[in-house]
């Protein structure tokens, strides 16, 4: 559960920074609500997808290693 929370928090932070930098470059207004929403969506997706992708990369006895069988 901690992995999901940390991933979502960092993705929100990164999206806020990227939105703050990209808004003036694209001549638009920075919307923190949109950056927050996009960060949460990507954070949840990454937290769910990355363990499934890396499950077969090494052999261990975790529940994620049984996803590719």
C-alpha positions as protocol buffer text, in pm:
chain_id: "A"
residue {
  index: 1
  type: UNK
  ca { x: 0 y: 0 z: 0 }
}
residue {
  index: 2
  type: UNK
  ca { x: 287 y: 234 z: 74 }
}
residue {
  index: 3
  type: UNK
  ca { x: 421 y: 189 z: -277 }
}
residue {
  index: 4
  type: UNK
  ca { x: 95 y: 321 z: -423 }
}
residue {
  index: 5
  type: UNK
  ca { x: 85 y: 624 z: -195 }
}
residue {
  index: 6
  type: UNK
  ca { x: 446 y: 721 z: -264 }
}
residue {
  index: 7
  type: UNK
  ca { x: 402 y: 677 z: -640 }
}
residue {
  index: 8
  type: UNK
  ca { x: 89 y: 892 z: -646 }
}
residue {
  index: 9
  type: UNK
  ca { x: 250 y: 1165 z: -433 }
}
residue {
  index: 10
  type: UNK
  ca { x: 560 y: 1183 z: -653 }
}
residue {
  index: 11
  type: UNK
  ca { x: 358 y: 1181 z: -973 }
}
residue {
  index: 12
  type: UNK
  ca { x: 147 y: 1470 z: -842 }
}
residue {
  index: 13
  type: UNK
  ca { x: 462 y: 1665 z: -752 }
}
residue {
  index: 14
  type: UNK
  ca { x: 614 y: 1602 z: -1095 }
}
residue {
  index: 15
  type: UNK
  ca { x: 295 y: 1700 z: -1276 }
}
residue {
  index: 16
  type: UNK
  ca { x: 269 y: 2025 z: -1079 }
}
residue {
  index: 17
  type: UNK
  ca { x: 628 y: 2113 z: -1170 }
}
residue {
  index: 18
  type: UNK
  ca { x: 581 y: 2015 z: -1535 }
}
residue {
  index: 19
  type: UNK
  ca { x: 255 y: 2210 z: -1557 }
}
residue {
  index: 20
  type: UNK
  ca { x: 412 y: 2516 z: -1395 }
}
residue {
  index: 21
  type: UNK
  ca { x: 699 y: 2511 z: -1644 }
}
residue {
  index: 22
  type: UNK
  ca { x: 496 y: 2414 z: -1951 }
}
residue {
  index: 23
  type: UNK
  ca { x: 214 y: 2667 z: -1908 }
}
residue {
  index: 24
  type: UNK
  ca { x: 422 y: 2974 z: -1999 }
}
residue {
  index: 25
  type: UNK
  ca { x: 593 y: 2784 z: -2279 }
}
residue {
  index: 26
  type: UNK
  ca { x: 258 y: 2707 z: -2440 }
}
residue {
  index: 27
  type: UNK
  ca { x: 120 y: 3053 z: -2358 }
}
residue {
  index: 28
  type: UNK
  ca { x: -158 y: 2916 z: -2140 }
}
residue {
  index: 29
  type: UNK
  ca { x: -262 y: 2960 z: -1779 }
}
residue {
  index: 30
  type: UNK
  ca { x: -134 y: 2716 z: -1517 }
}
residue {
  index: 31
  type: UNK
  ca { x: -424 y: 2521 z: -1367 }
}
residue {
  index: 32
  type: UNK
  ca { x: -317 y: 2338 z: -1049 }
}
residue {
  index: 33
  type: UNK
  ca { x: -642 y: 2137 z: -1036 }
}
residue {
  index: 34
  type: UNK
  ca { x: -578 y: 1988 z: -1380 }
}
residue {
  index: 35
  type: UNK
  ca { x: -216 y: 1909 z: -1296 }
}
residue {
  index: 36
  type: UNK
  ca { x: -327 y: 1746 z: -970 }
}
residue {
  index: 37
  type: UNK
  ca { x: -589 y: 1533 z: -1145 }
}
residue {
  index: 38
  type: UNK
  ca { x: -352 y: 1422 z: -1420 }
}
residue {
  index: 39
  type: UNK
  ca { x: -83 y: 1344 z: -1161 }
}
residue {
  index: 40
  type: UNK
  ca { x: -321 y: 1124 z: -960 }
}
residue {
  index: 41
  type: UNK
  ca { x: -436 y: 939 z: -1271 }
}
residue {
  index: 42
  type: UNK
  ca { x: -82 y: 870 z: -1392 }
}
residue {
  index: 43
  type: UNK
  ca { x: 33 y: 781 z: -1040 }
}
residue {
  index: 44
  type: UNK
  ca { x: -237 y: 517 z: -1002 }
}
residue {
  index: 45
  type: UNK
  ca { x: -168 y: 377 z: -1349 }
}
residue {
  index: 46
  type: UNK
  ca { x: 207 y: 357 z: -1286 }
}
residue {
  index: 47
  type: UNK
  ca { x: 155 y: 201 z: -942 }
}
residue {
  index: 48
  type: UNK
  ca { x: -59 y: -72 z: -1099 }
}
residue {
  index: 49
  type: UNK
  ca { x: 129 y: -132 z: -1425 }
}
residue {
  index: 50
  type: UNK
  ca { x: 496 y: -122 z: -1324 }
}
residue {
  index: 51
  type: UNK
  ca { x: 483 y: -417 z: -1076 }
}
residue {
  index: 52
  type: UNK
  ca { x: 307 y: -627 z: -1339 }
}
residue {
  index: 53
  type: UNK
  ca { x: 570 y: -543 z: -1603 }
}
residue {
  index: 54
  type: UNK
  ca { x: 868 y: -608 z: -1378 }
}
residue {
  index: 55
  type: UNK
  ca { x: 724 y: -924 z: -1223 }
}
residue {
  index: 56
  type: UNK
  ca { x: 896 y: -1156 z: -1469 }
}
residue {
  index: 57
  type: UNK
  ca { x: 1233 y: -980 z: -1462 }
}
residue {
  index: 58
  type: UNK
  ca { x: 1360 y: -1170 z: -1158 }
}
residue {
  index: 59
  type: UNK
  ca { x: 1258 y: -1475 z: -962 }
}
residue {
  index: 60
  type: UNK
  ca { x: 1138 y: -1423 z: -610 }
}
residue {
  index: 61
  type: UNK
  ca { x: 859 y: -1541 z: -389 }
}
residue {
  index: 62
  type: UNK
  ca { x: 649 y: -1226 z: -392 }
}
residue {
  index: 63
  type: UNK
  ca { x: 290 y: -1213 z: -511 }
}
residue {
  index: 64
  type: UNK
  ca { x: 396 y: -1007 z: -814 }
}
residue {
  index: 65
  type: UNK
  ca { x: 618 y: -1284 z: -953 }
}
residue {
  index: 66
  type: UNK
  ca { x: 311 y: -1504 z: -998 }
}
residue {
  index: 67
  type: UNK
  ca { x: 139 y: -1257 z: -1235 }
}
residue {
  index: 68
  type: UNK
  ca { x: 311 y: -1384 z: -1551 }
}
residue {
  index: 69
  type: UNK
  ca { x: 234 y: -1752 z: -1496 }
}
